[in-house]
Structures are given as C-alpha cells and as structure tokens.
Steps between C-alpha positions, in 0.01 A plus 500: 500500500177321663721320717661791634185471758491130579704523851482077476684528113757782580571330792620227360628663167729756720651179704833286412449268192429126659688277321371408096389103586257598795254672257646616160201645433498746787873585405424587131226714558674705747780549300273610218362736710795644658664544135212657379535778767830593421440540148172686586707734736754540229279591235333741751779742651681489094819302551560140498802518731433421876648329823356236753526828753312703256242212446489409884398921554253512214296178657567555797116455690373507852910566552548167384750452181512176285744240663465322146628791317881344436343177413338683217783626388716259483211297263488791273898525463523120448251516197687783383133726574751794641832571491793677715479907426875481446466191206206673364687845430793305356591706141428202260802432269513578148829339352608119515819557717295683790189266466749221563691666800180535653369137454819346545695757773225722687189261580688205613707712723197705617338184531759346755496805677158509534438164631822535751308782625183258600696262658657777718220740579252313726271826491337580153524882387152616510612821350630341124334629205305296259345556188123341407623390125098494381434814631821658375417369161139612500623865631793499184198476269282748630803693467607431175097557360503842672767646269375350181480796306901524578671181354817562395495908634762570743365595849685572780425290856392786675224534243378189507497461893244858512197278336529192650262619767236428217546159513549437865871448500751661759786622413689177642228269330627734152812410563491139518222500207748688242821225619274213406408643218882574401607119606215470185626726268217667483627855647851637436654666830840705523636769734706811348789652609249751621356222746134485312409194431291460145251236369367382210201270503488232177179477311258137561631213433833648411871533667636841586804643299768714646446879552708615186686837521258660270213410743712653783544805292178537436360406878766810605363728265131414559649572884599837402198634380301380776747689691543819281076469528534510870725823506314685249231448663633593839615817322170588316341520871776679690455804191085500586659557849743797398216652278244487786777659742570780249136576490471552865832660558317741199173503695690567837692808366880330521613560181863376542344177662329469164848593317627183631238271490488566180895496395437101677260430239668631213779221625246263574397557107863449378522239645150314401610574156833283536299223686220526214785490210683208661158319525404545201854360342450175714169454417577556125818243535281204667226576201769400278620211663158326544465626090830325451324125668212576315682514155730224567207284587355603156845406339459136710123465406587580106815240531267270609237537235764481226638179668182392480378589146839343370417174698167493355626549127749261568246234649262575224739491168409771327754694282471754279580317201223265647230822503611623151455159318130457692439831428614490122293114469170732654533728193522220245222318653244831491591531168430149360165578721402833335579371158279206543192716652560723181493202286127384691377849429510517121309393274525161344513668148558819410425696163691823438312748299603818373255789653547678138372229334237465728367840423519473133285174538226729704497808256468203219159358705379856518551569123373160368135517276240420661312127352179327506232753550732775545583704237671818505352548853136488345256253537348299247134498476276204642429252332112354504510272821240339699678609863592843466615542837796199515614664139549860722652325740761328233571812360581706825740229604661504161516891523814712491501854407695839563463732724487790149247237340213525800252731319517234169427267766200715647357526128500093475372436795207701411426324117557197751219615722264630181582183320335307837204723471386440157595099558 
C-alpha cells in the first residue's frame, strides 16, 4: 500500500483507536484500512483463517506491532465480517429436529458460555482463530470453478487438495473453502469406513445430491484401475530390468545367473498376465455401467418427448377421427375442383362425327364430275374475248385435273397457245 511509507500515516494508523466523536472521520478510514489488510493478507498466504498473534507477526514493522489490532477485530465480529473457527466449522443441520436443537439448545448455551467467559477473562486470547467470511467465500468459488468439468463425479479429498496449488489455496485455505461450500450444498462430503473422505461438487446454480451407492461403486472401481495401472506398470519396468540383467549375466559368461534372472521374469510374466486380465474385466464392467446411465438417460429423454407430444395433441385437439374427416372433406373438395376445370376446358358445343363417314364424304369429293369449264378433265376451247389474259387466268383457277390426264392437258395447253397466235 502507498501508505505503507508515510511514517506520519502509519504512525497514527498502528496507534490505539481515539475515541469515534473526536474525529469520526479519522476512525473510519483507519478501520478501512486496517480491514483491508487482513483480507489482503488472507487472500495472499491462501486461507482466510488467522489470529490477532498471527496478524500482529505478519505487520509487525520497525519491531513495532499494531496496538489497534483487537479493536479491529472486535468491529469485524460485531458486523458479523468474521467469525469464530470453531462456529464456522460447525456441520450445518439437515433435518428439522437437529436444526431446532441447535437454534434452540446449542447457541444459546454456547452463547452464555461465551459471554461468561468475557466477563471473567480480563486478558483477550490473541491466539483464537477466525475466519475472513469474504475471503472464504471468494476462495469456495475459485474452488468450485476449478473442478467444473467434475460436477456430480465422485472425487476423493486427497485429489482435490493436489491442485489447489493452481489457484493459490493451501491446503488449510482448501479446507475451509470445500466446508463453506458444503454449509451451501454445493459439494457433497462423507468419510468411509476406510477413513477417505469423498466429494462431489454440484453443477452452477444447482444443489448437490447425495453420493448414491452406484456412484461409490463406480468411484471404487475407477480407483482400481488407476491402481491395477500403477502395478502393471511397475511390473512392465521391473521385466525391462530382468531382461537387461539376463543379457549381461549372458554377456558376462554366468550362465546360471542368467537361468535365474530369467525363471524371475517368466514369474514376472505370469503375473502381468493376471494383473492385465483383471484390468481388463474392470475396465470392461465400468464401460457398462456408464453404457447403463447413458441408456437410461435415453429412456428419460424419450419419456419426456412422449409426455410432451401427448401434451401437445392434447392442447391442440386433434384426433384421428378429426384427421380422417379433414382428410376425406380434402378429397371431395379436389374433386368438385377437377370436375369444374374439366368442365372450363371443353368446348361449348360439341359435334360427334363418325371418322367412317367422314372418309366416305372425301372419296365422294374426289369422285364428283368436274363443272363449269371442266369437263372430263379437258378444257374447253376459248371463246373470242377482248382480254385474253384474265380469261387464262379464269380458267387456271377453275382447273382440276388428274395426275393420268397431264399429257391431255399438255396437248390443250398447246391449241391454247396456237389459238393465241393466230388471234
């Protein structure tokens, strides 16, 4: 702090508190100050437990300690800033019967024993233990976001206090983290009969459950293979070891050296072979547990969607006499529409004729005799006229003749063309 350096400021801020009405400002500011240390120095060494003697050695400068120090202390107790170590690590209670007992029965009595005690002692116990409740709190979710990939995974204490180092927590500062977080509910703790105590962290926003005996069973068997793991492995190098000793024992000439060197790694083998079988037959069993979750929470996730679908066909009123009649109506109604785009697409009147007939009209046009100017496919001669050219032109358009009947044609075209001459 900047005022660490002011000899004037620390001065005064390591004297007695004057009394509040001289200058209240003055007061506040160096209680400010002096409370921001201690949480500072808590947050620092990992553990928001300390004691006035612990504070007094930590601040201690130019051999001078803090005469303020109880002071302090007593401020933050009143306003509830810290509490007693021993009322901190109380077990909170989970049924109605002990949460009365302790509300009704253990506080008041601790309570009267407590203050009996002030009135008696004179001399304040520098060395009690108190806990920073901000700090503690900050440190319990720092904790609690460290194993975040493990909500609701069983993990033993001893575990979890080997990477606290990565968040600046000591093993003490662990321990009070993980009870504040259980007087939460948002980590599980209980100690076997085997004395190892095992957690279970809750995921955000979200109370723990109990560890159930099929996460025990599975948190032992997950122990075993780490175990069986460690052996093999141990095993694996101590056969590298017998092979390299046969070698030399080989290279060296001493034969029955080698002999038993070797007769230890055929055991060494057997025995690998047992470790690798059993492994193998855990391993398999926790596969099908963890298969087991993962198909009941299929089951759960298809309950739910058929919950759900039934809820929504419930909500929405649809039946399947409901679907049948709209789908029956649909039919009707693209029926009545095809009919009436048929009707639009005919025509207004229609005349049916036979195609028989109709040829026997044709073959009657073909055969009919030619009349006018056409006779028996010949042409008549020309009569005298003053415009001999429109009179051709009559005739050709008036003209019908065979195909067999062209070279009669040819000969009256030419008495056409002679008669035109001599004209």
């Amino acid at each position: 702090m900047e005022s660490w350096n002011d000899e004037h400021k620390m001065g005064n801020y390591y004297a007695e508190f004057r009394p509040y009405q001289l200058n209240p400002e003055n007061y506040e500011g160096k209680m400010r100050f002096w409370k921001q240390l201690i949480k500072s120095y808590c947050e620092h060494k990992g553990s928001a437990e300390f004691s006035i003697i612990e504070l007094k050695r930590a601040f201690k400068r130019k051999n001078v300690s803090p005469y303020c120090l109880p002071k302090v202390i007593d401020d933050m107790f009143d306003k509830q800033e810290i509490k007693l170590k021993e009322q901190f690590l109380e077990v909170p209670q989970q049924t109605w019967s002990g949460w009365a007992m302790n509300m009704l029965v253990k506080k008041p009595l601790k309570w009267g024993i407590t203050k009996v005690k002030e009135q008696v002692m004179t001399v304040r116990d520098e060395t009690t233990s108190y806990v920073c409740s901000e700090v503690v709190s900050t440190q319990a979710d720092t904790l609690h976001n460290l194993f975040e990939k493990s909500y609701d995974i069983v993990l033993s204490k001893d575990e979890i206090l080997k990477k606290v180092d990565k968040i600046q927590l000591s093993v003490l500062g662990a321990d009070l983290a993980l009870h504040h977080l259980m007087c939460e509910n948002r980590v599980w703790m209980e100690t076997g009969d085997d004395g190892k105590t095992l957690c279970k962290f809750a995921a955000p926003n979200s109370k723990v459950s109990p560890i159930t005996q099929l996460e025990r069973s599975i948190y032992t068997l997950e122990e075993t293979e780490k175990s069986l793991e460690t052996i093999i492995d141990g095993i694996e190098k101590e056969i590298d070891v017998t092979t390299a000793s046969i070698k030399q024992c080989l290279k060296d000439g001493r034969k029955q050296a080698a002999k038993v060197h070797l007769k230890k790694r055929h055991a060494l083998e057997k025995n690998l072979e047992k470790r690798m079988s059993v492994l193998e037959s855990v391993q398999a069993m926790i596969l099908r547990i963890h298969d087991t979750q993962k198909d009941k929470d299929v089951l759960s996730a298809y309950k739910i969607g058929t919950d759900a679908l039934k809820n929504a066909l419930a909500g929405s009123g649809i039946t399947l006499d409901s679907v049948d009649e709209t789908i029956e109506q649909m039919k009707e109604a693209i029926e009545v529409h095809d009919d009436i785009q048929s009707g639009l697409a005919s025509p207004a009147r229609e005349i049916l004729v036979d195609d028989d007939d109709l040829e026997k009209e044709l073959d009657d046009l073909l055969n009919e005799e030619p009349t006018g100017g056409d006779v028996g496919g010949q042409v008549s001669p020309l009569q005298k006229t003053d415009n001999f050219d429109e009179e051709i032109e009559k005739r050709l358009k008036g003209l019908k003749f065979d195909v067999h009947e062209l070279p009669e044609i040819e000969k009256s075209l030419n008495s056409l063309s002679l008669d035109g001459n001599q004209a």
